[in-house]
Short mmCIF file of C-alpha atoms in Angstrom, two decimals:
data_model
loop_
_atom_site.label_atom_id
_atom_site.label_comp_id
_atom_site.label_asym_id
_atom_site.label_seq_id
_atom_site.Cartn_x
_atom_site.Cartn_y
_atom_site.Cartn_z
CA MET A 262 22.95 24.06 10.31
CA ILE A 263 22.97 22.45 13.74
CA GLN A 264 26.05 22.71 15.94
CA ILE A 265 27.30 22.44 19.47
CA VAL A 266 30.44 24.53 19.88
CA GLU A 267 32.96 25.28 22.60
CA THR A 268 33.89 28.80 21.51
CA THR A 269 32.19 32.06 20.53
CA ILE A 270 29.09 31.64 18.37
CA ASP A 271 29.39 33.37 14.99
CA HIS A 272 25.85 34.67 14.40
CA GLN A 273 26.80 36.01 11.00
CA GLN A 274 27.32 32.39 9.95
CA LEU A 275 23.80 31.43 11.10
CA LEU A 276 22.24 34.35 9.22
CA GLN A 277 24.08 33.37 6.05
CA ALA A 278 23.09 29.72 6.46
CA VAL A 279 19.35 30.49 6.44
CA SER A 280 19.23 33.39 3.96
CA SER A 281 18.26 33.10 0.31
CA HIS A 282 16.42 35.08 -2.37
CA GLN A 283 13.17 33.68 -0.96
CA SER A 284 13.75 34.67 2.66
CA GLY A 285 11.74 37.86 2.99
CA ALA A 286 12.02 37.59 6.77
CA VAL A 287 14.88 36.39 8.97
CA VAL A 288 14.64 36.30 12.77
CA LEU A 289 17.71 35.71 14.92
CA PHE A 290 17.43 34.95 18.62
CA LEU A 291 20.46 35.19 20.92
CA GLY A 292 20.42 33.94 24.50
CA ASN A 293 23.18 35.68 26.41
CA THR A 294 24.63 35.36 29.90
CA ARG A 295 22.90 37.93 32.08
CA GLU A 296 24.69 39.42 35.08
CA PHE A 297 21.75 39.67 37.48
CA THR A 298 18.93 37.25 38.30
CA GLY A 299 16.86 39.34 40.66
CA GLU A 300 19.44 40.48 43.21
CA ARG A 301 21.82 37.58 42.63
CA GLN A 302 24.94 38.28 40.61
CA THR A 303 26.35 35.77 38.14
CA THR A 304 30.09 35.54 37.43
CA PHE A 305 29.68 33.22 34.45
CA LEU A 306 27.64 30.23 33.27
CA SER A 307 28.93 26.82 32.37
CA TYR A 308 26.99 24.50 30.07
CA GLU A 309 27.23 20.73 29.70
CA CYS A 310 25.41 18.54 27.20
CA TYR A 311 24.78 14.94 26.18
CA PRO A 312 26.34 15.57 22.76
CA GLU A 313 24.87 12.87 20.50
CA MET A 314 21.36 13.24 21.90
CA ALA A 315 21.49 17.06 22.00
CA LEU A 316 22.44 17.15 18.29
CA ARG A 317 19.68 14.65 17.43
CA LYS A 318 17.08 16.63 19.36
CA LEU A 319 18.19 19.94 17.81
CA GLU A 320 17.96 18.42 14.34
CA ALA A 321 14.49 17.01 15.12
CA LEU A 322 13.34 20.44 16.37
CA ARG A 323 14.70 22.05 13.24
CA GLU A 324 12.75 19.69 11.00
CA GLU A 325 9.58 19.98 13.08
CA ALA A 326 9.71 23.80 13.00
CA ILE A 327 10.25 23.90 9.23
CA ARG A 328 7.19 21.69 8.74
CA LYS A 329 4.98 23.24 11.44
CA PHE A 330 5.59 26.89 10.50
CA GLY A 331 6.29 26.50 6.77
CA LEU A 332 9.81 27.90 7.09
CA LEU A 333 12.56 28.05 4.51
CA ASP A 334 15.35 27.15 6.92
CA VAL A 335 16.47 27.01 10.55
CA ALA A 336 19.97 27.15 12.07
CA MET A 337 20.69 26.46 15.74
CA VAL A 338 24.00 26.61 17.57
CA HIS A 339 24.47 25.99 21.29
CA ARG A 340 27.69 26.70 23.11
CA VAL A 341 28.98 24.51 25.96
CA GLY A 342 31.64 25.16 28.58
CA GLN A 343 32.17 28.58 30.14
CA VAL A 344 30.03 31.43 28.78
CA ASP A 345 30.98 34.82 30.19
CA LEU A 346 28.69 37.78 30.92
CA GLY A 347 27.17 39.22 27.75
CA GLU A 348 28.31 36.28 25.63
CA THR A 349 25.91 34.11 23.64
CA SER A 350 25.07 30.60 24.82
CA VAL A 351 22.46 29.85 22.15
CA ALA A 352 21.68 31.31 18.71
CA ILE A 353 18.64 30.42 16.60
CA ALA A 354 18.11 31.80 13.09
CA VAL A 355 14.87 31.26 11.20
CA SER A 356 13.99 32.27 7.64
CA SER A 357 10.63 32.37 5.89
CA ALA A 358 8.89 34.16 3.06
CA HIS A 359 6.83 36.25 5.50
CA ARG A 360 7.57 37.63 8.92
CA ARG A 361 4.83 36.15 11.11
CA PRO A 362 5.95 32.49 10.95
CA ALA A 363 9.57 33.54 11.47
CA PHE A 364 8.74 35.21 14.81
CA GLU A 365 6.42 32.41 15.91
CA ALA A 366 8.96 29.74 15.04
CA GLY A 367 11.85 31.54 16.76
CA ASN A 368 9.77 31.79 19.91
CA TRP A 369 8.64 28.15 19.71
CA LEU A 370 12.16 26.87 19.03
CA ILE A 371 13.78 28.49 22.05
CA ASP A 372 10.85 27.48 24.29
CA THR A 373 11.02 23.88 23.08
CA LEU A 374 14.81 23.70 23.14
CA LYS A 375 14.70 24.69 26.82
CA LYS A 376 12.28 21.85 27.53
CA VAL A 377 13.67 18.89 25.59
CA VAL A 378 17.30 19.28 24.51
CA PRO A 379 19.70 17.61 26.97
CA ILE A 380 21.83 20.61 27.84
CA TRP A 381 22.37 21.88 31.37
CA LYS A 382 23.43 25.20 32.78
CA LYS A 383 25.48 25.73 35.90
CA GLU A 384 25.36 29.10 37.64
CA ILE A 385 28.68 30.33 39.00
CA TRP A 386 27.46 33.02 41.39
CA ALA A 387 29.49 36.02 42.45
CA ASP A 388 29.30 34.86 46.08
CA GLY A 389 31.42 31.82 45.11
CA SER A 390 28.62 29.25 45.18
CA THR A 391 27.71 27.13 42.16
CA GLU A 392 24.42 25.51 41.20
CA TRP A 393 23.24 23.20 38.45
CA VAL A 394 19.94 24.50 37.11
CA HIS A 395 17.27 21.79 37.01
CA PRO A 396 13.97 23.67 36.56
CA ASP A 397 10.59 22.97 38.19
CA SER A 398 11.79 22.28 41.67
CA GLU A 399 11.11 24.27 44.83
CA SER A 400 14.71 23.90 45.88
CA GLN A 401 16.41 24.90 42.66
CA THR A 402 16.62 27.98 40.51
CA THR A 403 14.13 28.00 37.67
CA ASP A 404 15.17 29.53 34.44
CA SER A 405 13.03 32.32 33.14
CA ARG A 406 15.23 33.93 30.55
CA MET B 34 24.32 -2.11 32.58
CA LYS B 35 26.01 1.30 32.69
CA ILE B 36 23.82 4.41 32.55
CA LEU B 37 25.15 7.86 31.71
CA LEU B 38 24.78 10.68 34.23
CA PHE B 39 24.86 14.44 33.70
CA ALA B 40 24.94 17.80 35.46
CA GLY B 41 23.46 17.78 38.99
CA LEU B 42 23.07 13.99 38.99
CA LYS B 43 26.66 13.44 37.93
CA GLU B 44 27.87 15.90 40.56
CA ALA B 45 25.75 14.47 43.40
CA ILE B 46 26.53 10.82 42.60
CA GLY B 47 30.16 11.66 41.89
CA ASP B 48 30.60 9.79 38.63
CA GLU B 49 29.62 10.21 35.00
CA GLU B 50 28.22 6.72 34.79
CA LEU B 51 26.63 4.22 37.11
CA GLU B 52 26.27 0.46 37.07
CA ILE B 53 22.72 -0.77 37.69
CA ARG B 54 20.59 -3.72 36.56
CA VAL B 55 17.95 -2.53 34.08
CA GLU B 56 17.27 -5.59 31.86
CA GLY B 57 13.62 -6.60 32.01
CA ARG B 58 12.73 -3.90 34.55
CA THR B 59 10.64 -0.79 34.01
CA VAL B 60 11.98 2.75 34.25
CA ALA B 61 9.90 3.22 37.42
CA GLU B 62 11.53 0.20 39.03
CA VAL B 63 15.04 1.38 38.16
CA LYS B 64 14.28 4.86 39.46
CA ALA B 65 13.01 3.36 42.72
CA GLU B 66 16.29 1.48 43.19
CA LEU B 67 18.30 4.64 42.43
CA ALA B 68 16.28 6.60 45.00
CA THR B 69 17.05 3.92 47.60
CA ARG B 70 20.76 3.82 46.78
CA PHE B 71 21.13 7.62 46.51
CA PRO B 72 18.53 9.19 48.83
CA GLU B 73 20.25 12.61 48.47
CA VAL B 74 19.08 12.78 44.82
CA GLU B 75 15.68 11.10 45.26
CA ASN B 76 13.85 14.29 44.24
CA LEU B 77 16.09 14.89 41.23
CA VAL B 78 15.83 11.25 40.07
CA ARG B 79 12.02 11.43 40.31
CA ARG B 80 12.03 14.47 38.03
CA SER B 81 14.54 12.95 35.56
CA HIS B 82 13.78 10.99 32.41
CA PHE B 83 15.54 8.01 30.95
CA ALA B 84 16.71 8.11 27.35
CA VAL B 85 17.30 4.86 25.48
CA GLY B 86 19.21 5.07 22.24
CA GLN B 87 19.01 8.89 22.69
CA ASP B 88 15.21 9.02 22.81
CA TYR B 89 13.15 9.76 25.88
CA VAL B 90 11.11 6.90 27.32
CA SER B 91 8.28 7.05 29.86
CA ASP B 92 8.25 5.66 33.40
CA SER B 93 6.27 2.62 32.21
CA PHE B 94 8.87 1.70 29.58
CA ARG B 95 10.45 -1.74 30.13
CA PHE B 96 14.15 -2.15 29.22
CA GLU B 97 15.11 -4.88 26.74
CA THR B 98 17.57 -7.53 27.72
CA THR B 99 20.27 -5.87 25.61
CA PRO B 100 19.33 -2.24 25.53
CA ASP B 101 20.98 0.59 23.56
CA GLU B 102 22.90 3.33 25.32
CA ILE B 103 20.96 4.46 28.38
CA ALA B 104 21.15 7.91 29.99
CA LEU B 105 19.39 9.46 32.95
CA ILE B 106 18.46 13.00 31.94
CA PRO B 107 17.81 15.45 34.77
CA PRO B 108 15.54 18.43 33.99
CA VAL B 109 17.26 20.35 31.20
CA SER B 110 18.25 24.01 31.30
CA GLY B 111 19.88 24.85 27.98
CA GLY B 112 19.25 28.10 26.16
CA MET C 261 20.40 53.65 17.40
CA ILE C 262 18.04 54.89 14.71
CA GLN C 263 19.29 55.33 11.15
CA ILE C 264 18.22 55.62 7.55
CA VAL C 265 21.05 54.49 5.29
CA GLU C 266 21.73 54.25 1.57
CA THR C 267 24.07 51.26 1.65
CA THR C 268 24.22 47.76 3.12
CA ILE C 269 22.88 47.46 6.66
CA ASP C 270 25.50 46.20 9.12
CA HIS C 271 23.42 44.01 11.46
CA GLN C 272 26.46 43.32 13.63
CA GLN C 273 26.39 47.00 14.53
CA LEU C 274 22.74 46.80 15.62
CA LEU C 275 23.41 43.74 17.79
CA GLN C 276 26.32 45.49 19.47
CA ALA C 277 24.27 48.64 20.01
CA VAL C 278 21.59 46.83 22.04
CA SER C 279 23.71 44.26 23.89
CA SER C 280 24.89 44.59 27.47
CA HIS C 281 25.52 42.41 30.53
CA GLN C 282 21.81 42.68 31.30
CA SER C 283 20.51 41.58 27.90
CA GLY C 284 19.70 37.93 28.45
CA ALA C 285 17.73 37.93 25.20
CA VAL C 286 18.38 39.69 21.91
CA VAL C 287 16.06 39.38 18.90
CA LEU C 288 17.09 40.62 15.47
CA PHE C 289 14.59 40.94 12.63
CA LEU C 290 15.75 41.38 9.04
CA GLY C 291 13.37 42.25 6.22
CA ASN C 292 14.96 41.19 2.94
CA THR C 293 14.06 41.60 -0.73
CA ARG C 294 12.22 38.45 -1.78
CA GLU C 295 12.38 37.28 -5.38
CA PHE C 296 8.83 35.99 -5.76
CA THR C 297 5.49 37.41 -4.67
CA GLY C 298 3.17 34.59 -5.64
CA GLU C 299 4.08 34.03 -9.29
CA ARG C 300 5.43 37.53 -9.89
CA GLN C 301 9.18 37.95 -10.01
CA THR C 302 10.94 40.96 -8.52
CA THR C 303 14.18 42.32 -10.00
CA PHE C 304 14.85 44.67 -7.09
CA LEU C 305 13.06 47.03 -4.73
CA SER C 306 13.57 50.75 -4.40
CA TYR C 307 12.68 52.60 -1.20
CA GLU C 308 12.00 56.29 -0.70
CA CYS C 309 11.33 58.10 2.57
CA TYR C 310 10.38 61.45 4.07
CA PRO C 311 13.67 61.60 5.97
CA GLU C 312 13.00 63.97 8.90
CA MET C 313 9.60 62.48 9.66
CA ALA C 314 10.74 58.87 9.18
CA LEU C 315 13.56 59.38 11.70
CA ARG C 316 11.18 61.06 14.16
CA LYS C 317 8.66 58.24 13.86
CA LEU C 318 11.32 55.54 14.21
CA GLU C 319 12.65 57.24 17.35
CA ALA C 320 9.10 57.53 18.75
CA LEU C 321 8.49 53.82 18.06
CA ARG C 322 11.76 52.94 19.76
CA GLU C 323 10.80 54.84 22.89
CA GLU C 324 7.26 53.46 22.91
CA ALA C 325 8.49 49.87 22.56
CA ILE C 326 11.05 50.26 25.37
CA ARG C 327 8.29 51.54 27.68
CA LYS C 328 5.52 49.19 26.53
CA PHE C 329 7.56 45.96 26.66
CA GLY C 330 10.06 46.88 29.39
CA LEU C 331 13.04 46.52 27.04
CA LEU C 332 16.66 47.38 27.62
CA ASP C 333 17.24 48.83 24.15
CA VAL C 334 16.06 48.96 20.54
CA ALA C 335 17.98 49.70 17.33
CA MET C 336 16.30 50.23 13.96
CA VAL C 337 17.90 50.87 10.60
CA HIS C 338 16.03 51.25 7.32
CA ARG C 339 17.73 51.34 3.95
CA VAL C 340 16.53 53.54 1.08
CA GLY C 341 17.34 53.45 -2.64
CA GLN C 342 17.86 50.21 -4.50
CA VAL C 343 17.76 46.99 -2.45
CA ASP C 344 18.69 43.90 -4.46
CA LEU C 345 17.35 40.37 -4.04
CA GLY C 346 18.34 38.84 -0.70
CA GLU C 347 19.56 42.16 0.68
CA THR C 348 18.17 43.72 3.85
CA SER C 349 15.85 46.73 3.67
CA VAL C 350 15.09 46.93 7.38
CA ALA C 351 16.81 45.63 10.52
CA ILE C 352 15.37 45.78 14.03
CA ALA C 353 17.29 44.64 17.11
CA VAL C 354 15.66 44.38 20.52
CA SER C 355 17.25 43.49 23.86
CA SER C 356 15.64 42.59 27.15
CA ALA C 357 16.35 40.65 30.31
CA HIS C 358 13.99 37.84 29.26
CA ARG C 359 13.06 36.42 25.89
CA ARG C 360 9.28 36.85 25.75
CA PRO C 361 9.19 40.69 25.58
CA ALA C 362 12.03 40.67 23.04
CA PHE C 363 10.02 38.54 20.60
CA GLU C 364 6.79 40.45 21.22
CA ALA C 365 8.49 43.81 20.78
CA GLY C 366 10.28 42.76 17.57
CA ASN C 367 6.98 41.64 16.10
CA TRP C 368 5.17 44.80 17.23
CA LEU C 369 7.95 47.10 15.95
CA ILE C 370 7.99 45.74 12.41
CA ASP C 371 4.16 45.67 12.28
CA THR C 372 3.93 49.25 13.51
CA LEU C 373 6.80 50.50 11.36
CA LYS C 374 4.96 49.19 8.30
CA LYS C 375 1.85 51.16 9.30
CA VAL C 376 3.17 54.53 10.38
CA VAL C 377 6.72 55.31 9.24
CA PRO C 378 6.75 57.38 6.01
CA ILE C 379 8.79 55.04 3.84
CA TRP C 380 7.60 53.65 0.52
CA LYS C 381 8.59 50.68 -1.54
CA LYS C 382 8.63 50.49 -5.31
CA GLU C 383 8.53 47.08 -6.97
CA ILE C 384 10.70 46.73 -10.05
CA TRP C 385 9.21 43.61 -11.59
CA ALA C 386 11.07 41.23 -13.86
CA ASP C 387 8.57 41.96 -16.65
CA GLY C 388 9.89 45.54 -16.74
CA SER C 389 6.92 47.18 -15.03
CA THR C 390 7.27 49.21 -11.84
CA GLU C 391 4.79 49.90 -9.08
CA TRP C 392 4.72 52.00 -5.93
CA VAL C 393 3.27 49.95 -3.11
CA HIS C 394 0.45 51.78 -1.30
CA PRO C 395 -1.32 49.08 0.75
CA ASP C 396 -5.05 48.63 1.34
CA SER C 397 -6.22 49.32 -2.16
CA GLU C 398 -7.97 46.94 -4.53
CA SER C 399 -5.85 48.22 -7.39
CA GLN C 400 -2.44 48.02 -5.77
CA THR C 401 -0.18 45.35 -4.38
CA THR C 402 -0.53 44.88 -0.66
CA ASP C 403 2.51 44.02 1.29
CA SER C 404 2.36 40.85 3.29
CA ARG C 405 5.97 40.20 4.09
CA MET D 1380 1.61 77.00 0.53
CA LYS D 1381 3.80 74.21 -0.81
CA ILE D 1382 3.07 70.64 0.24
CA LEU D 1383 5.56 67.80 -0.08
CA LEU D 1384 4.69 64.78 -2.22
CA PHE D 1385 6.12 61.26 -2.14
CA ALA D 1386 6.16 57.92 -3.93
CA GLY D 1387 3.04 57.20 -6.03
CA LEU D 1388 1.65 60.71 -5.49
CA LYS D 1389 4.88 62.35 -6.56
CA GLU D 1390 5.08 60.09 -9.60
CA ALA D 1391 1.43 60.61 -10.65
CA ILE D 1392 1.45 64.38 -10.13
CA GLY D 1393 4.91 64.67 -11.63
CA ASP D 1394 6.51 66.87 -8.99
CA GLU D 1395 7.89 66.52 -5.48
CA GLU D 1396 5.92 69.49 -4.25
CA LEU D 1397 2.67 71.21 -5.07
CA GLU D 1398 1.33 74.72 -4.51
CA ILE D 1399 -2.12 74.82 -2.93
CA ARG D 1400 -4.00 77.12 -0.54
CA VAL D 1401 -4.34 75.46 2.87
CA GLU D 1402 -4.51 78.36 5.35
CA GLY D 1403 -7.73 78.28 7.36
CA ARG D 1404 -9.07 75.22 5.51
CA THR D 1405 -9.53 71.70 6.82
CA VAL D 1406 -7.60 68.69 5.58
CA ALA D 1407 -10.84 67.36 4.08
CA GLU D 1408 -11.34 70.57 2.09
CA VAL D 1409 -7.77 70.53 0.77
CA LYS D 1410 -8.08 66.86 -0.19
CA ALA D 1411 -11.33 67.65 -2.05
CA GLU D 1412 -9.55 70.33 -4.10
CA LEU D 1413 -6.67 67.95 -4.86
CA ALA D 1414 -9.11 65.29 -6.04
CA THR D 1415 -10.70 67.81 -8.38
CA ARG D 1416 -7.38 69.04 -9.76
CA PHE D 1417 -5.86 65.55 -10.07
CA PRO D 1418 -8.72 63.11 -10.68
CA GLU D 1419 -6.21 60.38 -11.62
CA VAL D 1420 -5.05 60.20 -8.00
CA GLU D 1421 -8.43 60.79 -6.31
CA ASN D 1422 -8.39 57.32 -4.74
CA LEU D 1423 -4.79 57.65 -3.55
CA VAL D 1424 -5.39 61.15 -2.12
CA ARG D 1425 -8.44 59.88 -0.23
CA ARG D 1426 -6.28 57.18 1.40
CA SER D 1427 -3.41 59.58 2.17
CA HIS D 1428 -2.82 61.52 5.38
CA PHE D 1429 -1.48 65.00 5.88
CA ALA D 1430 1.47 65.54 8.19
CA VAL D 1431 2.04 69.00 9.68
CA GLY D 1432 5.41 69.63 11.30
CA GLN D 1433 6.07 65.89 10.69
CA ASP D 1434 3.08 64.67 12.70
CA TYR D 1435 -0.01 63.08 11.24
CA VAL D 1436 -3.23 65.12 11.41
CA SER D 1437 -6.80 63.92 10.89
CA ASP D 1438 -9.21 64.93 8.10
CA SER D 1439 -10.97 67.37 10.46
CA PHE D 1440 -7.73 69.23 11.25
CA ARG D 1441 -7.78 72.92 10.23
CA PHE D 1442 -4.52 74.44 8.97
CA GLU D 1443 -3.16 77.53 10.73
CA THR D 1444 -2.55 80.69 8.79
CA THR D 1445 1.22 80.06 8.87
CA PRO D 1446 1.55 76.31 9.13
CA ASP D 1447 4.75 74.31 9.60
CA GLU D 1448 6.05 72.07 6.84
CA ILE D 1449 3.17 70.15 5.28
CA ALA D 1450 3.41 66.77 3.56
CA LEU D 1451 0.84 64.53 1.94
CA ILE D 1452 1.70 60.97 2.99
CA PRO D 1453 0.31 58.19 0.81
CA PRO D 1454 -0.16 54.77 2.45
CA VAL D 1455 3.27 53.69 3.64
CA SER D 1456 5.05 50.47 2.67
CA GLY D 1457 8.40 50.44 4.43
CA GLY D 1458 9.86 47.33 5.97
#
């Protein structure tokens, strides 16, 4: 299950998608909009993506993780558009027979997603300013969530 | 050839696509022209990657005469 | 939120319990009844606990994890009694500002729970035999989920 | 003094509690008596830990004359 959605992510659906009688371990990761980055206050985030390529990259990551970590299944859903405080922008569910690979894969998937999947976040700060986040620059916010 | 723009690049250049000659040139050469035409995003262009047919290509990649869909991908920040 | 329950675990409730406007990352771990252990087939599992001590230990683990990993919150629910194939016996939800500590804490909590919390699992095998699982013995099944 | 039994110990000994003298003795001494009385669970008793007042104690721990609730905790397997 790989999706890009414009409304609330239903994590129950991800858990169901990856669960079976063989999945002794299921790990779900949720990335949510956080109110404070240091002292700066966020009003909301807005995400944009390159849809066809983002879906292709998510599917490739899914297949690579299943192979690399010996998983049973992976589901990934990313939301685009406005994501309010406390709401989920990305959900990753991983299932495996044993718990270790499920944790390792969940960690690897979100790390890798943040590096290669063409999705961008815009900060709408409480002071009224806005900022596209393009990491690894002196002049721009880097994302450390 | 039209190339797709996103996020900070789209906002700075003011359009979601851009006409530029790519056929037979390398990614590095096209980036150099972009930096000249849009000096305000020189830094961001340098840190961006081209995708051809929705796969990343390196700076030494040379565009075909009739390439697939081309996009200029600024550093990503999903998640 | 620390609970020992006798019916289905509501993971939605755990996610809500740990989520806030500061929780940029939430990790949920579910331990489910797996049908096969190698070639052996399980019909269901049955869990027993020492209730007062199990709750005390779970609460102590929760507090230790919050301190050790700098978390925002932790919720842990363990089910006792019969747990059928594919159903959840343990759920752990962890929230933090950033993702790394959330993954590390989830991993540490389930590892440590399995070592110190007085809860025991009985295998009801498909061949009709039953077996209490007391790990680290040559003569007994060790748990590797 | 009654001690609480669980899981494989409860099943093997056939009761959820067991009367044994603990006052003034060490955990190691009480375990030795249990191994003598229930040779079929000697191995499991050796690998078990006592909990007093719901906290684990070591084999060198000496029980008070009026101890709190005592339980014999076989290796755990929750999760």
